[in-house]
CSV table of C-alpha atoms and ligand atoms in Angstrom, one decimal:
chain,number,residue,atom,x,y,z
A,26,MET,CA,149.8,-176.5,-141.1
A,27,THR,CA,146.6,-175.2,-140.7
A,28,TYR,CA,143.3,-176.2,-140.8
A,29,ARG,CA,139.7,-174.3,-141.7
A,30,LEU,CA,137.2,-176.4,-139.7
A,31,SER,CA,133.4,-175.8,-140.6
A,32,ILE,CA,131.5,-176.3,-136.9
A,33,VAL,CA,127.8,-177.2,-137.2
A,34,PRO,CA,127.3,-177.5,-133.9
A,35,GLY,CA,123.1,-178.6,-134.8
A,36,ASP,CA,120.7,-178.4,-132.2
A,37,GLY,CA,120.2,-179.8,-128.5
A,38,VAL,CA,123.2,-181.9,-127.1
A,39,GLY,CA,125.1,-180.9,-130.3
A,40,ARG,CA,125.9,-177.8,-129.6
A,41,GLU,CA,127.3,-178.5,-125.9
A,42,VAL,CA,129.5,-181.5,-127.0
A,43,VAL,CA,130.6,-180.1,-130.0
A,44,PRO,CA,132.6,-177.9,-127.7
A,45,GLU,CA,134.3,-180.1,-125.6
A,46,GLY,CA,135.6,-182.1,-129.1
A,47,LEU,CA,137.3,-178.4,-130.2
A,48,LYS,CA,138.7,-178.9,-126.0
A,49,ALA,CA,140.3,-182.4,-126.8
A,50,VAL,CA,141.1,-181.1,-130.3
A,51,ARG,CA,143.4,-178.2,-129.1
A,52,ALA,CA,144.8,-179.8,-126.4
A,53,ALA,CA,146.4,-182.2,-129.2
A,54,ALA,CA,147.1,-179.3,-132.0
A,55,GLU,CA,149.1,-178.1,-128.3
A,56,VAL,CA,150.7,-181.3,-126.8
A,57,THR,CA,151.8,-182.5,-130.4
A,58,GLY,CA,153.0,-179.1,-131.9
A,59,SER,CA,152.1,-181.0,-135.2
A,60,PHE,CA,148.9,-178.5,-136.6
A,61,ASP,CA,147.0,-175.2,-135.7
A,62,PHE,CA,143.5,-174.7,-136.6
A,63,GLU,CA,141.0,-172.0,-137.9
A,64,THR,CA,137.2,-172.5,-137.1
A,65,VAL,CA,134.5,-171.0,-138.4
A,66,GLU,CA,131.0,-171.6,-137.0
A,67,TYR,CA,127.4,-172.7,-138.8
A,68,PRO,CA,124.2,-171.2,-136.9
A,69,TRP,CA,122.6,-174.3,-139.7
A,70,SER,CA,120.1,-176.2,-137.7
A,71,CYS,CA,116.6,-176.6,-136.8
A,72,GLU,CA,116.2,-173.8,-134.7
A,73,TYR,CA,117.4,-172.2,-137.8
A,74,TYR,CA,115.1,-173.3,-139.7
A,75,ALA,CA,112.6,-172.4,-137.3
A,76,ALA,CA,113.0,-168.5,-137.6
A,77,LYS,CA,113.9,-168.6,-141.6
A,78,GLY,CA,112.3,-171.5,-143.0
A,79,VAL,CA,115.7,-173.2,-144.2
A,80,MET,CA,117.5,-175.9,-142.4
A,81,MET,CA,121.2,-174.2,-144.2
A,82,ASP,CA,121.3,-171.3,-146.5
A,83,ALA,CA,121.4,-171.2,-150.5
A,84,ASP,CA,125.3,-171.0,-150.2
A,85,ALA,CA,126.0,-173.1,-147.6
A,86,MET,CA,127.5,-175.9,-149.9
A,87,GLU,CA,130.0,-173.1,-151.3
A,88,ARG,CA,131.2,-171.9,-148.1
A,89,MET,CA,131.6,-175.4,-146.7
A,90,ARG,CA,133.2,-176.7,-149.7
A,91,ASP,CA,136.6,-175.5,-148.9
A,92,SER,CA,137.5,-176.4,-145.3
A,93,ASP,CA,139.8,-179.2,-144.6
A,94,ALA,CA,136.9,-180.5,-142.6
A,95,ILE,CA,133.1,-180.3,-141.5
A,96,TYR,CA,132.8,-180.8,-137.5
A,97,LEU,CA,128.9,-181.1,-137.3
A,98,GLY,CA,127.3,-182.0,-133.6
A,99,ALA,CA,123.5,-182.8,-134.3
A,100,ILE,CA,120.5,-182.4,-136.0
A,101,GLY,CA,116.6,-182.3,-135.3
A,102,PHE,CA,114.4,-180.8,-132.8
A,103,PRO,CA,110.5,-181.4,-132.1
A,104,GLY,CA,108.8,-179.3,-134.4
A,105,VAL,CA,110.5,-180.7,-137.5
A,106,PRO,CA,109.7,-182.8,-139.1
A,107,ASP,CA,112.9,-186.0,-139.3
A,108,HIS,CA,112.7,-185.6,-142.9
A,109,VAL,CA,112.3,-182.6,-143.7
A,110,SER,CA,115.7,-182.0,-140.9
A,111,LEU,CA,117.5,-184.6,-142.5
A,112,TRP,CA,116.8,-183.9,-146.5
A,113,GLN,CA,117.5,-180.3,-146.7
A,114,MET,CA,120.7,-180.8,-144.4
A,115,LEU,CA,122.6,-184.1,-143.4
A,116,LEU,CA,121.6,-186.0,-146.8
A,117,PRO,CA,122.8,-183.4,-149.1
A,118,ILE,CA,125.8,-182.7,-147.5
A,119,ARG,CA,126.5,-186.3,-147.4
A,120,GLN,CA,126.0,-186.9,-150.7
A,121,GLN,CA,127.1,-183.2,-152.3
A,122,PHE,CA,130.1,-183.4,-150.8
A,123,ASP,CA,130.3,-187.5,-152.2
A,124,LEU,CA,130.8,-188.9,-148.6
A,125,TYR,CA,130.0,-192.3,-149.6
A,126,ILE,CA,132.0,-193.8,-146.7
A,127,ASN,CA,130.8,-193.8,-143.1
A,128,LEU,CA,133.4,-195.1,-141.0
A,129,ARG,CA,132.0,-196.7,-137.2
A,130,PRO,CA,134.4,-197.9,-135.1
A,131,ILE,CA,133.0,-200.1,-132.8
A,132,ARG,CA,135.3,-200.9,-129.8
A,133,LEU,CA,134.3,-201.8,-125.6
A,134,LEU,CA,136.4,-198.9,-124.0
A,135,PRO,CA,138.6,-200.1,-120.7
A,136,GLY,CA,136.9,-199.4,-118.0
A,137,ILE,CA,133.2,-199.4,-119.7
A,138,SER,CA,130.7,-202.5,-119.0
A,139,GLY,CA,128.8,-202.9,-121.4
A,140,PRO,CA,125.4,-204.8,-122.0
A,141,LEU,CA,127.5,-208.1,-123.0
A,142,ARG,CA,128.3,-210.5,-119.7
A,143,ASP,CA,131.5,-211.3,-119.7
A,144,ARG,CA,132.7,-208.8,-122.8
A,145,GLY,CA,135.6,-206.6,-123.1
A,146,PRO,CA,137.8,-204.8,-124.6
A,147,GLU,CA,139.3,-207.4,-126.3
A,148,ASP,CA,135.8,-209.2,-127.8
A,149,VAL,CA,134.3,-206.0,-129.9
A,150,ASP,CA,136.6,-204.4,-131.4
A,151,PHE,CA,135.9,-204.4,-134.9
A,152,VAL,CA,134.7,-201.3,-138.0
A,153,CYS,CA,132.1,-201.1,-139.4
A,154,VAL,CA,132.5,-199.1,-143.3
A,155,ARG,CA,128.6,-198.0,-144.0
A,156,GLU,CA,127.8,-197.0,-147.7
A,157,ASN,CA,126.6,-193.7,-147.2
A,158,THR,CA,125.7,-191.8,-150.9
A,159,GLU,CA,122.9,-194.2,-152.1
A,160,GLY,CA,121.3,-197.7,-151.2
A,161,GLU,CA,118.2,-197.3,-149.4
A,162,TYR,CA,118.9,-193.9,-148.7
A,163,CYS,CA,119.2,-192.3,-152.3
A,164,GLY,CA,115.7,-190.6,-152.0
A,165,VAL,CA,113.7,-192.4,-154.6
A,166,GLY,CA,110.2,-192.9,-154.9
A,167,GLY,CA,106.9,-191.9,-154.6
A,168,ARG,CA,103.3,-190.9,-153.9
A,169,ILE,CA,100.3,-191.8,-155.3
A,170,ARG,CA,96.2,-191.0,-154.6
A,171,ALA,CA,97.4,-190.2,-151.5
A,172,GLY,CA,94.5,-190.8,-148.0
A,173,THR,CA,93.1,-193.2,-150.7
A,174,PRO,CA,92.1,-196.8,-150.6
A,175,ASP,CA,93.8,-196.7,-154.1
A,176,GLU,CA,97.9,-195.3,-152.6
A,177,VAL,CA,100.7,-196.1,-153.7
A,178,VAL,CA,104.5,-195.7,-152.2
A,179,THR,CA,107.3,-197.0,-153.7
A,180,GLN,CA,110.9,-196.4,-152.4
A,181,THR,CA,113.4,-197.2,-154.0
A,182,ALA,CA,117.2,-198.1,-153.5
A,183,ILE,CA,119.6,-197.9,-156.0
A,184,PHE,CA,123.2,-199.5,-156.5
A,185,THR,CA,125.1,-198.4,-158.3
A,186,ARG,CA,128.6,-200.5,-160.1
A,187,LYS,CA,130.5,-197.7,-158.9
A,188,GLY,CA,129.1,-196.8,-155.4
A,189,THR,CA,129.1,-200.4,-154.6
A,190,GLU,CA,132.3,-200.9,-155.6
A,191,ARG,CA,133.6,-198.0,-154.2
A,192,VAL,CA,132.6,-198.5,-150.6
A,193,LEU,CA,133.6,-202.4,-151.0
A,194,ARG,CA,137.4,-201.2,-152.5
A,195,TYR,CA,137.9,-199.2,-149.0
A,196,ALA,CA,137.3,-201.9,-146.9
A,197,PHE,CA,138.8,-204.3,-148.4
A,198,ASP,CA,141.8,-201.6,-147.3
A,199,LEU,CA,141.0,-200.8,-144.1
A,200,ALA,CA,140.7,-204.7,-143.4
A,201,GLN,CA,144.6,-205.1,-144.4
A,202,THR,CA,145.7,-202.4,-142.2
A,203,ARG,CA,143.8,-204.2,-139.2
A,204,ASP,CA,143.2,-208.3,-139.1
A,205,LYS,CA,142.2,-209.4,-142.8
A,206,GLN,CA,138.5,-210.1,-141.9
A,207,LEU,CA,135.8,-208.7,-143.7
A,208,VAL,CA,132.6,-209.8,-143.2
A,209,SER,CA,130.7,-208.7,-146.3
A,210,CYS,CA,126.9,-207.7,-145.1
A,211,THR,CA,123.7,-208.5,-147.3
A,212,LYS,CA,120.3,-210.2,-148.0
A,213,SER,CA,120.7,-211.6,-151.1
A,214,ASN,CA,118.4,-214.3,-150.2
A,215,ALA,CA,115.3,-212.2,-149.4
A,216,LEU,CA,116.7,-208.9,-152.1
A,217,ASN,CA,117.1,-211.2,-154.8
A,218,HIS,CA,118.1,-207.9,-157.4
A,219,SER,CA,120.2,-205.4,-155.2
A,220,MET,CA,122.1,-208.1,-152.7
A,221,VAL,CA,122.7,-210.3,-155.3
A,222,PHE,CA,124.4,-208.2,-157.1
A,223,TRP,CA,126.4,-206.6,-153.7
A,224,ASP,CA,127.6,-209.7,-153.6
A,225,GLU,CA,128.7,-210.2,-156.8
A,226,ILE,CA,131.1,-207.3,-156.7
A,227,THR,CA,131.9,-208.0,-153.4
A,228,GLN,CA,133.7,-211.5,-154.7
A,229,ILE,CA,134.9,-209.9,-158.3
A,230,VAL,CA,136.8,-207.2,-155.6
A,231,ALA,CA,137.6,-209.4,-153.9
A,232,ALA,CA,140.0,-210.6,-156.3
A,233,ASP,CA,142.3,-208.1,-156.0
A,234,TYR,CA,142.6,-209.0,-152.2
A,235,PRO,CA,143.8,-212.5,-152.1
A,236,ASP,CA,145.3,-211.8,-148.6
A,237,VAL,CA,142.4,-210.5,-147.2
A,238,SER,CA,139.8,-213.2,-145.9
A,239,VAL,CA,136.0,-212.2,-146.8
A,240,SER,CA,132.8,-214.2,-145.5
A,241,THR,CA,129.3,-213.1,-146.4
A,242,GLN,CA,126.4,-213.0,-144.2
A,243,HIS,CA,122.9,-212.0,-144.3
A,244,VAL,CA,121.6,-208.7,-141.8
A,245,ASP,CA,119.7,-210.9,-139.4
A,246,ALA,CA,122.6,-213.6,-138.8
A,247,LEU,CA,125.0,-210.7,-138.6
A,248,ALA,CA,122.9,-208.4,-136.1
A,249,ALA,CA,122.6,-211.5,-133.6
A,250,ARG,CA,126.7,-212.5,-134.5
A,251,MET,CA,127.4,-208.7,-133.0
A,252,VAL,CA,125.7,-209.7,-129.9
A,253,LEU,CA,126.7,-213.1,-130.0
A,254,ASN,CA,130.2,-213.5,-131.2
A,255,PRO,CA,131.4,-209.9,-131.5
A,256,GLN,CA,135.2,-211.2,-131.0
A,257,GLN,CA,134.9,-212.6,-134.8
A,258,LEU,CA,134.7,-209.6,-136.0
A,259,ASP,CA,137.6,-207.4,-137.7
A,260,VAL,CA,135.5,-204.8,-140.4
A,261,VAL,CA,132.4,-205.5,-141.7
A,262,VAL,CA,130.8,-203.4,-145.1
A,263,ALA,CA,127.3,-203.2,-145.6
A,264,SER,CA,124.6,-200.7,-146.9
A,265,ASN,CA,123.5,-197.5,-146.0
A,266,LEU,CA,120.3,-199.3,-144.7
A,267,PHE,CA,121.8,-201.9,-143.3
A,268,GLY,CA,124.9,-199.9,-142.0
A,269,ASP,CA,122.7,-197.6,-140.2
A,270,ILE,CA,120.5,-200.6,-137.6
A,271,LEU,CA,124.1,-202.2,-137.4
A,272,THR,CA,125.9,-199.9,-135.9
A,273,ASP,CA,122.9,-198.3,-133.7
A,274,LEU,CA,123.1,-202.3,-132.5
A,275,GLY,CA,127.4,-201.1,-132.7
A,276,GLY,CA,126.4,-198.7,-130.2
A,277,ALA,CA,123.8,-200.5,-127.9
A,278,VAL,CA,126.7,-203.0,-127.7
A,279,SER,CA,130.1,-200.9,-127.0
A,280,GLY,CA,128.6,-199.2,-124.1
A,281,GLY,CA,126.4,-197.0,-125.3
A,282,ILE,CA,125.1,-194.6,-127.9
A,283,GLY,CA,126.4,-191.6,-125.9
A,284,LEU,CA,130.0,-193.1,-127.2
A,285,ALA,CA,130.0,-194.0,-130.4
A,286,SER,CA,132.0,-192.1,-132.9
A,287,SER,CA,131.2,-191.7,-136.8
A,288,ALA,CA,133.1,-190.1,-140.4
A,289,ASN,CA,131.7,-189.5,-143.1
A,290,LEU,CA,134.8,-189.6,-145.8
A,291,ASN,CA,135.3,-188.4,-149.4
A,292,PRO,CA,137.9,-191.2,-149.7
A,293,ASP,CA,139.0,-188.8,-153.5
A,294,ARG,CA,139.3,-185.8,-151.3
A,295,THR,CA,137.0,-184.2,-153.5
A,296,GLY,CA,135.0,-182.1,-150.6
A,297,PRO,CA,135.0,-181.5,-147.7
A,298,SER,CA,134.5,-184.7,-145.4
A,299,MET,CA,132.5,-184.5,-142.1
A,300,PHE,CA,132.6,-185.8,-138.5
A,301,GLU,CA,130.3,-186.3,-136.1
A,302,PRO,CA,128.6,-188.1,-133.3
A,303,VAL,CA,126.1,-191.5,-134.0
A,304,HIS,CA,124.0,-190.0,-131.2
A,305,GLY,CA,121.0,-187.7,-132.1
A,306,SER,CA,120.6,-183.7,-130.2
A,307,ALA,CA,118.4,-185.8,-127.6
A,308,PRO,CA,116.3,-182.4,-126.8
A,309,ASP,CA,115.0,-184.3,-123.6
A,310,ILE,CA,118.6,-183.8,-121.8
A,311,ALA,CA,119.6,-180.9,-124.5
A,312,GLY,CA,121.1,-177.7,-122.1
A,313,GLN,CA,121.8,-179.7,-118.6
A,314,ASN,CA,125.6,-180.4,-119.3
A,315,LYS,CA,124.3,-183.9,-119.3
A,316,ALA,CA,124.6,-185.5,-122.7
A,317,ASN,CA,128.0,-187.4,-122.6
A,318,PRO,CA,130.5,-185.5,-124.9
A,319,THR,CA,132.9,-188.4,-125.8
A,320,ALA,CA,131.5,-189.4,-128.8
A,321,ALA,CA,132.3,-186.5,-130.4
A,322,ILE,CA,135.2,-186.0,-128.4
A,323,LEU,CA,136.0,-189.6,-130.5
A,324,SER,CA,134.7,-188.3,-133.4
A,325,ALA,CA,137.2,-185.4,-133.9
A,326,ALA,CA,140.0,-188.6,-132.8
A,327,LEU,CA,138.7,-189.8,-136.3
A,328,MET,CA,138.7,-186.0,-138.6
A,329,LEU,CA,142.0,-185.5,-137.3
A,330,ASP,CA,143.5,-189.2,-138.3
A,331,PHE,CA,141.4,-188.6,-141.9
A,332,LEU,CA,143.5,-184.8,-141.4
A,333,GLY,CA,147.0,-187.3,-140.8
A,334,GLU,CA,147.9,-185.7,-137.4
A,335,THR,CA,147.2,-189.6,-136.2
A,336,ASP,CA,149.9,-188.6,-132.9
A,337,ALA,CA,147.0,-186.3,-132.5
A,338,ALA,CA,144.4,-188.7,-132.7
A,339,ASP,CA,145.9,-191.2,-131.0
A,340,ARG,CA,146.3,-189.2,-127.6
A,341,ILE,CA,142.4,-188.2,-127.6
A,342,ARG,CA,141.5,-192.0,-128.1
A,343,ALA,CA,143.6,-193.2,-124.9
A,344,ALA,CA,142.5,-189.8,-123.5
A,345,CYS,CA,138.7,-191.3,-124.1
A,346,SER,CA,139.4,-194.6,-123.1
A,347,ALA,CA,141.3,-193.7,-119.2
A,348,GLU,CA,138.8,-191.4,-118.4
A,349,PRO,CA,135.5,-193.2,-120.4
A,350,GLY,CA,132.3,-190.3,-119.6
A,351,THR,CA,131.8,-190.0,-116.5
A,352,GLY,CA,130.2,-186.6,-114.8
A,353,SER,CA,128.4,-183.9,-116.7
A,354,THR,CA,129.3,-182.9,-119.8
A,355,THR,CA,132.3,-180.2,-119.5
A,356,ASP,CA,133.8,-182.5,-116.6
A,357,VAL,CA,134.3,-185.2,-119.1
A,358,GLY,CA,135.6,-182.5,-122.0
A,359,ASP,CA,137.8,-180.9,-119.3
A,360,ALA,CA,138.9,-184.2,-118.0
A,361,VAL,CA,140.0,-185.5,-121.3
A,362,ALA,CA,141.5,-182.6,-122.7
A,363,ALA,CA,144.2,-182.2,-119.6
A,364,ARG,CA,144.6,-186.1,-120.0
A,365,VAL,CA,145.5,-185.2,-124.0
A,366,ARG,CA,148.4,-183.0,-122.7
A,367,HIS,CA,149.8,-185.0,-120.3
B,402,IPM,C1,122.8,-192.1,-138.3
B,402,IPM,C2,121.5,-191.2,-138.3
B,402,IPM,C3,121.1,-190.9,-139.9
B,402,IPM,C4,121.1,-191.7,-141.1
B,402,IPM,C5,119.8,-190.6,-139.5
B,402,IPM,C6,119.2,-189.4,-139.4
B,402,IPM,C7,119.1,-189.8,-140.7
B,402,IPM,O1,120.4,-191.9,-138.0
B,402,IPM,O2,123.7,-190.8,-138.8
B,402,IPM,O3,122.6,-193.3,-138.1
B,402,IPM,O4,120.6,-192.7,-141.2
B,402,IPM,O5,122.3,-191.8,-141.4
B,403,MN,MN1,122.0,-194.5,-137.3
């Protein structure tokens, strides 16, 4: 099997960490012998925007559509407002390819001392399933009478039955492959429409999974629990905004955002899924061979999982656990690739 990968390094440290992830994939392909891959690299980024006035070419989605996966570094650079770069690139990719699952493992790697006192790898090992196409990030809203005392702004969250049900179903399925403990993140005390609905769908879907124990918890209390009792968590499912916030916290409790990986999945495979580190382009350290490539390398492992190359993915994860990110970007990448080969 030869996979076709669309590579979008993007901006800043994205360009430095993506090659390290590809090194690990190359090593895993060679050592397992079970697949090969070819890459097509695209320059789409904020720098591209500065030169051409667009983040991506008009036919970008069509060009990527046939690939088996998209591997992305990071997007964002001073001078291009974040809402422009995100709404012209990252969010359209998620929405148009229907990447409705944002899967974010939260694992404290062996050898990393996280910020939580007396907590080790056995305590911090759960997965967040974040809804990735609608909710608070659907982009619906408006602004009138700008700049006047009568200005009005709305930012509407959209929760569809289909969108809510499918993310919950995915989370229940995932829980069945793990410890069968699911926490559904809510805020139905204050959000009396959207989150009451979310809770109802949770209960409806739960009926199909009698073997999974499910509880609901308000996002604020769940944030505290991630810090105080992370060992209680197995799978967490959350709406787009809540999942976004919780997974930055997840990155922090598992030793830093430089280690946090993510997969934007279309489980129905009607479009290519996209794999990217949780961290951003970090312009402050860009170009200095300083960024930790571990998050990008672990995101490549998630890509191999989704392509069915579990052995290769496991080898990369094991290699990252043994060498959890010290030294320069290229040193860490070389060390991980060498461990994958052994
Ligand atoms: C993430 C990022 C994005 C998000 C931003 C950049 C829009 O924070 O992937 O978590 O919130 O989805
Ligand atoms: Mn985020």
